[in-house]
Short mmCIF file of C-alpha atoms in Angstrom, two decimals:
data_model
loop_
_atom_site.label_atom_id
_atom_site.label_comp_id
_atom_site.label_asym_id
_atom_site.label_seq_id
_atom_site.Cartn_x
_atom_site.Cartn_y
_atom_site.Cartn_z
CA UNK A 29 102.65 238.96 -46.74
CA UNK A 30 99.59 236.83 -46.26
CA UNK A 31 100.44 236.55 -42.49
CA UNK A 32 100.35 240.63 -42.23
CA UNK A 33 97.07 240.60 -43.94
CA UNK A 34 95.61 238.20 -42.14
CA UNK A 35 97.58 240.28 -38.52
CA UNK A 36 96.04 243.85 -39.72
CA UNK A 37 92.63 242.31 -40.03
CA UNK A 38 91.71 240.66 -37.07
CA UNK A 39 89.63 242.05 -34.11
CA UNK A 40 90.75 243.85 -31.34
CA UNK A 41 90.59 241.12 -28.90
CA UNK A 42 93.03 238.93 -31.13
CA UNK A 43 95.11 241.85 -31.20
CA UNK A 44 95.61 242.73 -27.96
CA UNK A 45 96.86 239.05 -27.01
CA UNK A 46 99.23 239.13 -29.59
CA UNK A 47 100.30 242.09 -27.62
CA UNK A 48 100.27 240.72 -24.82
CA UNK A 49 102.98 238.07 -26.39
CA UNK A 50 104.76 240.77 -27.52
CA UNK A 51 105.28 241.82 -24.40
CA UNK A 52 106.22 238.60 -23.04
CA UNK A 53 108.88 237.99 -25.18
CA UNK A 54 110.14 241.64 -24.45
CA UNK A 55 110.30 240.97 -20.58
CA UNK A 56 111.94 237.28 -21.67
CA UNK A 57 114.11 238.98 -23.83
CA UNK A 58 115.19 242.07 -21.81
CA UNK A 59 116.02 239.56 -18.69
CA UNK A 60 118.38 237.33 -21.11
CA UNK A 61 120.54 240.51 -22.05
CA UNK A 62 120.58 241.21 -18.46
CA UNK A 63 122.55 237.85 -18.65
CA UNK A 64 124.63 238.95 -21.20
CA UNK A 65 125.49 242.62 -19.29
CA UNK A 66 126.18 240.36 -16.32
CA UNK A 67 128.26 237.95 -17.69
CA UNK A 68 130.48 241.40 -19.14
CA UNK A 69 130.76 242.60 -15.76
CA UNK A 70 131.79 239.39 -13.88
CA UNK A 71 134.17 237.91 -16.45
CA UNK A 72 135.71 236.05 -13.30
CA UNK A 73 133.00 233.71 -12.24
CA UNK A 74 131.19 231.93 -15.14
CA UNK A 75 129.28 229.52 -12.83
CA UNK A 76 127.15 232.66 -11.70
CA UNK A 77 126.63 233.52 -15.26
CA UNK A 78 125.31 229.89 -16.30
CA UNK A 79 123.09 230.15 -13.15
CA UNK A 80 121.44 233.37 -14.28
CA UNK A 81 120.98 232.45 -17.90
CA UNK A 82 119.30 228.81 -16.32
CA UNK A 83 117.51 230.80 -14.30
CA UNK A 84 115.64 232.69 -17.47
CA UNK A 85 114.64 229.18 -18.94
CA UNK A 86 111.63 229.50 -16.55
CA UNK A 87 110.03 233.08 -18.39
CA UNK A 88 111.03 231.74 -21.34
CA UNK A 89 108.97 228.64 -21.09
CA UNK A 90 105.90 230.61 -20.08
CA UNK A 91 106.68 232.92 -22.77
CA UNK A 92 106.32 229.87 -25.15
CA UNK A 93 103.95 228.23 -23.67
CA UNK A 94 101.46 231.17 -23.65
CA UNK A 95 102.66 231.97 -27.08
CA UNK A 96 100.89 228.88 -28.41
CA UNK A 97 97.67 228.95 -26.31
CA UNK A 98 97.09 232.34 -28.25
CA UNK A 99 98.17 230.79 -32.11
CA UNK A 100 95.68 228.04 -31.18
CA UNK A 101 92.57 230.82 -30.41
CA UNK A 102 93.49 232.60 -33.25
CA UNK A 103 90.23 232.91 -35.45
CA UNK A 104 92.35 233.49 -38.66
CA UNK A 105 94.02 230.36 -38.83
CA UNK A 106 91.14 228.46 -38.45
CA UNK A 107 91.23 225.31 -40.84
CA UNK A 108 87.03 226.94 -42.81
CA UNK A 109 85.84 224.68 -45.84
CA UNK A 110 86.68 226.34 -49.49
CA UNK A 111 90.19 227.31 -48.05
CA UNK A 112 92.47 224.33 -49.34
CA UNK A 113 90.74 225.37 -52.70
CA UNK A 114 92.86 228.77 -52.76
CA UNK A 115 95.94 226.84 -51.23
CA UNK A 116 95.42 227.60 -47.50
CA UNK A 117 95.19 223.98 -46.71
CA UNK A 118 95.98 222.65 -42.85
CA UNK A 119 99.71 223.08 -43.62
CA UNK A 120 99.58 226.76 -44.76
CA UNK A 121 97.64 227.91 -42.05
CA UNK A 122 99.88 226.46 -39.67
CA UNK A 123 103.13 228.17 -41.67
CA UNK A 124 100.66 231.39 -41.17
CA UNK A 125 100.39 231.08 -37.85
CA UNK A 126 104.11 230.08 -37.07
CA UNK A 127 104.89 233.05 -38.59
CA UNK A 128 102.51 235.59 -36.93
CA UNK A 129 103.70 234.47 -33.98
CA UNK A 130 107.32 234.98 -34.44
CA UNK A 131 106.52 238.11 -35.98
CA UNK A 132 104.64 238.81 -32.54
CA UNK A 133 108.20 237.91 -30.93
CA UNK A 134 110.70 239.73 -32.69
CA UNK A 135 108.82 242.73 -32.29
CA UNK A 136 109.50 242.23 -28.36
CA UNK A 137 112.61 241.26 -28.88
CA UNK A 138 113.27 244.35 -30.38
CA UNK A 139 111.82 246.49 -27.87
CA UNK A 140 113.74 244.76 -25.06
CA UNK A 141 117.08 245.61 -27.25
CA UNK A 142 115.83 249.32 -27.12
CA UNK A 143 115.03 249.17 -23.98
CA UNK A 144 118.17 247.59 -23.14
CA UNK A 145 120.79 249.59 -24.94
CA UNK A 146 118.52 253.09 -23.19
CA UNK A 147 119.23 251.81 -19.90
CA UNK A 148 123.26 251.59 -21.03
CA UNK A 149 123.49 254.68 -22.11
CA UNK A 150 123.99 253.96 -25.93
CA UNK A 151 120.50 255.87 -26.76
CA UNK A 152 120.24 259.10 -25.65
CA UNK A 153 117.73 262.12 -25.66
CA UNK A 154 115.28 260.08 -23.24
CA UNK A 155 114.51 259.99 -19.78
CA UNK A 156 116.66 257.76 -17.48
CA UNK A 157 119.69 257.30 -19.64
CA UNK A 158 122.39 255.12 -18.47
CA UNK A 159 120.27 254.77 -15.34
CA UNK A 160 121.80 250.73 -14.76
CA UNK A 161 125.39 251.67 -16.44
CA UNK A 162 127.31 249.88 -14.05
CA UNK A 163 125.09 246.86 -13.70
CA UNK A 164 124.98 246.59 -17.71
CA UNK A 165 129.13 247.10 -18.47
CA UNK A 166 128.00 250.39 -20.07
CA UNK A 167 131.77 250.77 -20.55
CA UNK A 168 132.74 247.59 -22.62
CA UNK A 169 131.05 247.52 -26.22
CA UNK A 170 128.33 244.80 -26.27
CA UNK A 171 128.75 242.15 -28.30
CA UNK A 172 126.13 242.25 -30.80
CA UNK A 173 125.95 238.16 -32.24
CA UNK A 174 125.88 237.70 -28.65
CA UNK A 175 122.71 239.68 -28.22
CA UNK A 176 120.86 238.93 -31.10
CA UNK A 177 121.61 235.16 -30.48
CA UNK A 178 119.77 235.61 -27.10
CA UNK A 179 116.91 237.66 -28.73
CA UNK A 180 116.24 235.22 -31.40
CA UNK A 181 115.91 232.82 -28.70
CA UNK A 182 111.90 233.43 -28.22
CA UNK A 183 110.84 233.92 -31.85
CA UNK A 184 112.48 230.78 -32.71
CA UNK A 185 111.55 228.49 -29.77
CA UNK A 186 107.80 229.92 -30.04
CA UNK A 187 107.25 229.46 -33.56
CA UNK A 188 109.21 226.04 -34.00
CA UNK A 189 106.44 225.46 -30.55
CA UNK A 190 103.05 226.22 -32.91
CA UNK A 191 104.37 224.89 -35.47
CA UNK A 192 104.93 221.37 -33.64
CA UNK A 193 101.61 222.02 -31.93
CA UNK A 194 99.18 223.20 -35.32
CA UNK A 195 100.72 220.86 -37.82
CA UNK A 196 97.84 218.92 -39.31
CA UNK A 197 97.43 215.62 -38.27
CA UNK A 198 95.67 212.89 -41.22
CA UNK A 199 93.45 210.20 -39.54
CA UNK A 200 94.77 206.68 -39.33
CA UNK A 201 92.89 204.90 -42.53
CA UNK A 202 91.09 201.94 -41.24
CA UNK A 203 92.46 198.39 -41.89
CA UNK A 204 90.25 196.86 -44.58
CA UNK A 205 89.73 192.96 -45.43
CA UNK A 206 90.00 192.42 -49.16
CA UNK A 207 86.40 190.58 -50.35
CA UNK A 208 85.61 186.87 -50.65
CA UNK A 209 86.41 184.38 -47.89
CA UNK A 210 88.87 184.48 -45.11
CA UNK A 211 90.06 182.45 -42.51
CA UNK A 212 88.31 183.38 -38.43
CA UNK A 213 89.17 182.60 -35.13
CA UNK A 214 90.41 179.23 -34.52
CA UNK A 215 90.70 178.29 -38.43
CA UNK A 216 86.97 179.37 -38.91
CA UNK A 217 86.56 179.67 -42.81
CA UNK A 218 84.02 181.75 -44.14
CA UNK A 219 82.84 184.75 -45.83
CA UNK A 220 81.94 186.39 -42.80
CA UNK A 221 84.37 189.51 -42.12
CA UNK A 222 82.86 190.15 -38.47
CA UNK A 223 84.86 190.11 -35.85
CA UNK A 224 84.38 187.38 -32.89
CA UNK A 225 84.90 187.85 -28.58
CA UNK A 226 87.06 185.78 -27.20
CA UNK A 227 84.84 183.11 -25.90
CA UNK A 228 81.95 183.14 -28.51
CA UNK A 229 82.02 179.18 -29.11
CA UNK A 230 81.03 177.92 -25.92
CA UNK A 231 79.09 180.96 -24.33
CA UNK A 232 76.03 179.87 -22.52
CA UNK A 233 75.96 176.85 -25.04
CA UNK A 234 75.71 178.65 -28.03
CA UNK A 235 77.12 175.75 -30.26
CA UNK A 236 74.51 173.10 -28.75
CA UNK A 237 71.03 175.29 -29.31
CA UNK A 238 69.16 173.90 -32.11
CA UNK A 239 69.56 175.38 -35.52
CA UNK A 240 66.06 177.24 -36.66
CA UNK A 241 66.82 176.25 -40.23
CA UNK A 242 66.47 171.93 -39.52
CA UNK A 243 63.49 170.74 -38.86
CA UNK A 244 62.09 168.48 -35.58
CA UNK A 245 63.40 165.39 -37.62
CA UNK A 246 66.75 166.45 -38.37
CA UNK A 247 66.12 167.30 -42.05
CA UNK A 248 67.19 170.07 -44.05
CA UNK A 249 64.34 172.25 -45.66
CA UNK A 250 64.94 172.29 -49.27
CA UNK A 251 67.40 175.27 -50.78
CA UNK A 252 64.63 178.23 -51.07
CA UNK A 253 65.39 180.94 -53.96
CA UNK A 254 66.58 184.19 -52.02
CA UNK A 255 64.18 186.75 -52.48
CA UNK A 256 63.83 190.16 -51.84
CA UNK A 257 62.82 190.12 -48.36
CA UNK A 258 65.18 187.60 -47.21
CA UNK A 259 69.09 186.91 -46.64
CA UNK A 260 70.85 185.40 -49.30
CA UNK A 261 73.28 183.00 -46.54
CA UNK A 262 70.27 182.27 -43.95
CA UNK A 263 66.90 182.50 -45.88
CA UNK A 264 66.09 184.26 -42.72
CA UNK A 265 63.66 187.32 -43.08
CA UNK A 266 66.37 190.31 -42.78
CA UNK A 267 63.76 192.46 -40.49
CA UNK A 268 64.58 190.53 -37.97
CA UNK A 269 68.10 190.62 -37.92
CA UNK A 270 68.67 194.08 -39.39
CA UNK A 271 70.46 196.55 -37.29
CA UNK A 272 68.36 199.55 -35.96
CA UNK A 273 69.65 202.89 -36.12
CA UNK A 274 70.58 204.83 -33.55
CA UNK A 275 68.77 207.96 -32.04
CA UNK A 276 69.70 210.96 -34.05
CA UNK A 277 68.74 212.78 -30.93
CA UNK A 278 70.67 211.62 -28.27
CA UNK A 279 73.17 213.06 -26.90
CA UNK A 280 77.12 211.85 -27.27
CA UNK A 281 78.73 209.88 -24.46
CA UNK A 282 80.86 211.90 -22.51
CA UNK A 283 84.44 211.73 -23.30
CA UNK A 284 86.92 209.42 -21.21
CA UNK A 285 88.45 210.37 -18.13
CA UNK A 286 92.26 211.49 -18.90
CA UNK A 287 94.97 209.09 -18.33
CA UNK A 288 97.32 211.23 -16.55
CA UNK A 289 95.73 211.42 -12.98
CA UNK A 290 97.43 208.01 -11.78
CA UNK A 291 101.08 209.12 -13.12
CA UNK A 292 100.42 213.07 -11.73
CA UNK A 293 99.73 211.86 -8.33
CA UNK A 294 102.77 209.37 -8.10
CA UNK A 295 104.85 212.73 -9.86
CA UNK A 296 103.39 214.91 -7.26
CA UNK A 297 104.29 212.25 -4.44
CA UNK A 298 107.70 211.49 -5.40
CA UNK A 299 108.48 215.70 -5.57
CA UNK A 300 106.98 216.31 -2.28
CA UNK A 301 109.01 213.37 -0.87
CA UNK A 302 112.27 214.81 -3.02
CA UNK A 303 111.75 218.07 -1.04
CA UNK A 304 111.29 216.49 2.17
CA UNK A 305 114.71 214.47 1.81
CA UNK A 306 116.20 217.37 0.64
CA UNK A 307 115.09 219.42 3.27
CA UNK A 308 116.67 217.15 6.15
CA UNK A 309 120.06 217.24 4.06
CA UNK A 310 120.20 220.80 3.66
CA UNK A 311 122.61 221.12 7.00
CA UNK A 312 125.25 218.85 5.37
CA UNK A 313 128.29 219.56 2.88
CA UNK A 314 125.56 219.46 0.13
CA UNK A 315 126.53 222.42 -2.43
CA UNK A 316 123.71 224.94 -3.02
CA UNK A 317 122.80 227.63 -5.57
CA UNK A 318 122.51 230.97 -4.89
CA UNK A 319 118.99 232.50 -5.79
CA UNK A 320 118.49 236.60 -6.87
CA UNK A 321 116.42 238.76 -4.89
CA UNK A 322 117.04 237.99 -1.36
CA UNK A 323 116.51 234.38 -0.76
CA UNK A 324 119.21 232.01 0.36
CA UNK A 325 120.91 229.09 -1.22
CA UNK A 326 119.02 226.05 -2.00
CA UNK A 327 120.24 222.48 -2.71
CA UNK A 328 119.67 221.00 -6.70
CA UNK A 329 117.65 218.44 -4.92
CA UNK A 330 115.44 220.69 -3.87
CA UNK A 331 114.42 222.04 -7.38
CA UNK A 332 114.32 219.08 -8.75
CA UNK A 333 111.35 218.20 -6.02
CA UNK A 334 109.83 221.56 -7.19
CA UNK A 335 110.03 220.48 -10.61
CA UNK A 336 108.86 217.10 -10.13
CA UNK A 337 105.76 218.57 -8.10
CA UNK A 338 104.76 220.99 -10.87
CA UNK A 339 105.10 218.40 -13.60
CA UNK A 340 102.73 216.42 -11.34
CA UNK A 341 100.21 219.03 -10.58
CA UNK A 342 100.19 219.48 -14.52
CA UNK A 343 99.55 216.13 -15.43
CA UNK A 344 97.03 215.34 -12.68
CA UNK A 345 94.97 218.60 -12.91
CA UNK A 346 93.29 216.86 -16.33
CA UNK A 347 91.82 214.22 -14.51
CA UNK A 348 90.83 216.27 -11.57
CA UNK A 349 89.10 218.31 -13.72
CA UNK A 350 87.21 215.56 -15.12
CA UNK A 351 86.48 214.33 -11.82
CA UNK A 352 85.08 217.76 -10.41
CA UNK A 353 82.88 217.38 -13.51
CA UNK A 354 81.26 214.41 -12.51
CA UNK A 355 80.90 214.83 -9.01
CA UNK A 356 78.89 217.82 -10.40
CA UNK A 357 76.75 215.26 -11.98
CA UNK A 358 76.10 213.12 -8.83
CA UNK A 359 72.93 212.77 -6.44
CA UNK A 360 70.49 214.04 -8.99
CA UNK A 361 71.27 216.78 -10.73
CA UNK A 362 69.11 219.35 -12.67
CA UNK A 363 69.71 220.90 -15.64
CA UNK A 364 72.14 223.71 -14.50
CA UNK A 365 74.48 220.76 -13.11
CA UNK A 366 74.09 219.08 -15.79
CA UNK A 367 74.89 221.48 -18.41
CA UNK A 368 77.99 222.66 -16.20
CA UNK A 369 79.70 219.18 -15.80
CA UNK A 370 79.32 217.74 -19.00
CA UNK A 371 81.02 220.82 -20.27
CA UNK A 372 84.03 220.23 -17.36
CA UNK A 373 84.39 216.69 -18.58
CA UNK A 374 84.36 217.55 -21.76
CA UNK A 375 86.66 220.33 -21.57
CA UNK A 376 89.00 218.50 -18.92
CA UNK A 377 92.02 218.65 -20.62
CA UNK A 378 92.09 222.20 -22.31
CA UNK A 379 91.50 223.73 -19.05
CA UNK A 380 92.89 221.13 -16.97
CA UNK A 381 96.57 221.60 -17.77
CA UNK A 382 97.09 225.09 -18.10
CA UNK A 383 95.08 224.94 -14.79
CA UNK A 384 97.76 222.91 -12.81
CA UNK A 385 100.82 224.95 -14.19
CA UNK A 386 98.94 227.63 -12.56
CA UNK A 387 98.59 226.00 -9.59
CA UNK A 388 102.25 224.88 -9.39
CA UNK A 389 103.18 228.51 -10.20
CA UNK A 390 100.96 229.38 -6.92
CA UNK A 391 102.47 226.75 -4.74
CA UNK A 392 106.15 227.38 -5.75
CA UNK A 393 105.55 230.81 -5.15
CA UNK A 394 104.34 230.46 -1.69
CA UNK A 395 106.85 227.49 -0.93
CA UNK A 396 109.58 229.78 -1.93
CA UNK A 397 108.81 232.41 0.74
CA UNK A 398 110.53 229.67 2.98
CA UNK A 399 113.05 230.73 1.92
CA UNK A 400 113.41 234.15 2.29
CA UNK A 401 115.96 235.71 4.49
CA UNK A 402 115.49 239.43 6.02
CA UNK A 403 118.84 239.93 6.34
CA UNK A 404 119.61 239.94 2.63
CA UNK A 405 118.25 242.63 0.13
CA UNK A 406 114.95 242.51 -0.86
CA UNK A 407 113.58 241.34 -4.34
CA UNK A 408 115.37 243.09 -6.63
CA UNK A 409 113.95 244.92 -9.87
CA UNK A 410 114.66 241.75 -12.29
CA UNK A 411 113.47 239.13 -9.82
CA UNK A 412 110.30 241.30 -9.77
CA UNK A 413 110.25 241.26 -13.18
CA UNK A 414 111.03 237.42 -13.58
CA UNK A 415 108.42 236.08 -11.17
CA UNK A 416 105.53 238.81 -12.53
CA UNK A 417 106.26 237.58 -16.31
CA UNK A 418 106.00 233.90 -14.98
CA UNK A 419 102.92 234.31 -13.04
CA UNK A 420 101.01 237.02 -15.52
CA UNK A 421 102.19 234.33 -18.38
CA UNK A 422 100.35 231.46 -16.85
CA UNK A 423 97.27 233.40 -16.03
CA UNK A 424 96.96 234.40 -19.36
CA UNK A 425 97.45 230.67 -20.62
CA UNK A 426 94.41 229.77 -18.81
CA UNK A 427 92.33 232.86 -19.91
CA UNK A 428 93.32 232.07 -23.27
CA UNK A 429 92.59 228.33 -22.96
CA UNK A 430 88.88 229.41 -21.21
CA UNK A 431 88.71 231.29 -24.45
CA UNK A 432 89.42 228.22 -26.92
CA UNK A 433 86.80 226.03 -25.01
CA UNK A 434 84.19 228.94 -25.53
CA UNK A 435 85.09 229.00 -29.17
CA UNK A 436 84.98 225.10 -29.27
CA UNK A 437 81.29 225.18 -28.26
CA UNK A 438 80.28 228.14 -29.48
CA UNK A 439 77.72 225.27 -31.68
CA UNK A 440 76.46 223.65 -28.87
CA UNK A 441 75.63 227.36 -26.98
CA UNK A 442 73.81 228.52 -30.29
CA UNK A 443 72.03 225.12 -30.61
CA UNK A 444 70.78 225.86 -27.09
CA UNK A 445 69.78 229.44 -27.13
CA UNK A 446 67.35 228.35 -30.37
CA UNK A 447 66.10 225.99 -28.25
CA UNK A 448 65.34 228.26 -26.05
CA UNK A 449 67.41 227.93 -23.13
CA UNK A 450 67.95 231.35 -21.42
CA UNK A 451 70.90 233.25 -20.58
CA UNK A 452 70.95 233.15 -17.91
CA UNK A 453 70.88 229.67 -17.17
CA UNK A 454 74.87 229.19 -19.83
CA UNK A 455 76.21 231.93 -17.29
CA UNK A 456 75.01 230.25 -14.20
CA UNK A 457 76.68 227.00 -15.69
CA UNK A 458 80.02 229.07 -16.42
CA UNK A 459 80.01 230.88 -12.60
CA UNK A 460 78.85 227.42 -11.03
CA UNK A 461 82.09 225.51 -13.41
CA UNK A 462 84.43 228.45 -12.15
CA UNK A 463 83.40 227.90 -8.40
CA UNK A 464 83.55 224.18 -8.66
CA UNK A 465 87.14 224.73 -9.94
CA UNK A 466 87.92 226.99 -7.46
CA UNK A 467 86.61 224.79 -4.32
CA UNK A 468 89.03 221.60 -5.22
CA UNK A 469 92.34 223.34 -7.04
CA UNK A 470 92.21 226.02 -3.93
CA UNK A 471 92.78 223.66 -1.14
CA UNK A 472 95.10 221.38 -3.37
CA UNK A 473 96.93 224.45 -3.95
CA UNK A 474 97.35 225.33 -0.34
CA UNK A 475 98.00 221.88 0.70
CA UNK A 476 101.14 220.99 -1.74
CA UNK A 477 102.55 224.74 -0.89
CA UNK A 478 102.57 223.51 2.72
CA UNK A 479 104.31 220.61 2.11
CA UNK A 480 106.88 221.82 -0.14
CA UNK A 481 107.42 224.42 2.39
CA UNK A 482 107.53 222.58 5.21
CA UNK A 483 111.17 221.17 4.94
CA UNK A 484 112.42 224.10 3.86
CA UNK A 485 111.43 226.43 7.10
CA UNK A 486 114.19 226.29 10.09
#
């Protein structure tokens, strides 16, 4: 109940992409009955079957995937102070969310079972009835655990996804020494809790200069009563030793580049290299796979080189993200280059990653025109379908990521505008961010759909 209260009053712009999921899982959910209907009407050759219903593993992940980029921009579940006091702590919201978001699902699924049981004929009184009869085995009685085991495919899978994804994580407590002495490095015993460098007890001499507190002769001042100004262990005066704060006003460090840009690149080389091989094999006995919508057979090996290269452009597009962000930086920037690539390095991996599924998308797409043949039939109505719910999923992933990272510094923008930075200027940085982006993932793009495609042309 709380999740339909919290559904009917959000804005419009929250609920139109939880339409827009809804609609996803009703194109994910209309092509895996499409399965089932096939599987009804070839009963003779399973293999084909098993093939189609792998081959809707794709949508579905995009489904999912763009399923939680929307539950994480989702205003209403947004962890606000005085809400654990009502009991909508981290772990409700994230139950709230789950279930929004399979609520989202089902009520696609259910449209594509509508949709799916007009096109069969079984609902009548509207346009184009029975209109894919024979395609569908309009004249065997559908199995109905069948079908509702497919459909509850996407509501599950999505919702088990946000929940993984939103479930509240506790910080690590920090390891604290119990009081009084303990032992240091190299049997050191003291009261002294501060932790040495390796190399601290022969650094530039440090253990032969002259200790302050002896005097020219090599005597020991008397023991001095501690007093206010001084330190109880050194009888040193503590102003010179005390710590000085840091500058409230300056700004944080940028965060560290991503990890992944190393391990995408050697991904990304090894797929490329996959499809090659692959490629020069393709003449032999090697058994291929049949693909819908016009294009010939392919070998396993060589989608496993297209899956290797769009696991790779997803894990490196992070770091190149970052990177684009400092080269932003470089040869003395102003303030518009500035503001624009500290936001890109800050913002690397949010955008980064659904940024190099799109990418891989774009470059399988384009690689897979290779293998087109004009003799066969042209893409058929479900292929259409299948490859416009992958690539309108993605796109939205990244609109609805570019969306998070707005909300994530919506702070910082306010902070500026009362500082008096115009406009103008925080649009400027988004266009010049976007163009940046554009100018290095555009070529890349190109360049790995070339070489994917390459072995594959005749």
């Amino acid at each position: 109940m709380l999740a339909l209260r919290l559904t009917r009053a959000a804005r419009p712009a929250v609920h139109l992409r939880r339409l827009l999921v809804a609609t996803a899982a009703a194109g994910t959910g209309f092509l895996l009955l499409c399965t089932l209907g096939y599987a009804m009407t070839h009963p003779d050759s399973p293999s084909a079957s098993v093939l189609r219903l792998a081959w809707c593993l794709t949508p579905l992940a995009a489904t999912v995937h763009f399923a939680v980029a929307v539950a994480r921009t989702d205003p209403a579940t947004k962890p606000r102070p005085g809400l654990s006091a009502i009991g909508l702590g981290p772990a409700r919201l994230m139950a709230v969310s789950a279930t929004t978001t399979a609520l989202s699902c089902t009520l696609g699924s259910m449209v594509a079972l509508l949709f799916f049981l007009h096109l069969r004929g079984d609902l009548t009184g509207m346009p184009f009835d029975g209109a894919a009869s024979e395609f569908l085995a309009a004249d065997k009685p559908l199995p109905l655990p069948a079908a509702l085991t497919l459909l509850a495919l996407v509501p599950a899978i999505a919702s088990l996804a946000v929940g993984v994804v939103l479930r509240p994580r506790d910080a690590r407590p920090t390891p604290t020494r119990p009081p009084g002495r303990s032992y240091g490095r190299f049997g050191a015993y003291g009261r002294s809790t501060r932790r040495e460098t390796f190399g601290a007890y022969g650094r530039f001499g440090a253990r032969l200069r002259p200790d302050p507190a002896k005097n020219r002769a090599g005597e020991t001042p008397p023991t001095a009563t501690p007093t206010p100004g001084t330190d109880p262990h050194n009888l040193h005066p503590v102003e010179a030793a005390a710590p000085q704060d840091p500058d409230p006003t300056a700004p944080p460090a940028p965060r560290t580049a991503p990890s992944g840009l190393p391990w995408g690149t050697a991904i990304l080389a090894v797929g490329l290299a996959v499809e090659a091989y692959a490629g020069r094999t393709a003449a032999t006995s090697t058994p291929t796979l049949g693909l819908p919508g016009g294009l010939t057979g392919t070998t396993p090996a060589i989608l496993v080189g297209f899956l290797l290269t769009a696991v790779g452009l997803a894990l490196a597009a992070p770091g190149l993200t970052h990177l684009t962000g400092r080269l932003l930086q470089s040869a003395r920037p102003g303030a518009l280059r500035l503001l624009a690539g500290r936001v890109l390095m800050e913002e690397a991996t949010r955008i980064g990653r659904p940024l190099g599924i799109v990418c891989a998308v774009a470059s399988a797409a384009y690689a897979m025109t290779a293998l087109y043949d004009p003799a066969e039939p042209s893409f058929g109505p479900l292929t259409t379908l299948g490859t416009l719910l992958v690539a309108g999923c993605t796109v939205a992933t990244l609109l609805t990521a570019a969306v998070e990272a707005r909300q994530a510094r919506a702070d910082t923008t306010a902070a500026l505008l009362r500082l008096g930075a115009p406009a103008t200027m925080l649009r400027s940085a988004a266009a010049l961010r976007a163009a940046a982006l554009l100018a290095l993932f555009g070529p890349l793009t190109l360049l790995v759909a070339e070489l994917a495609a390459l072995p594959l042309t005749p």
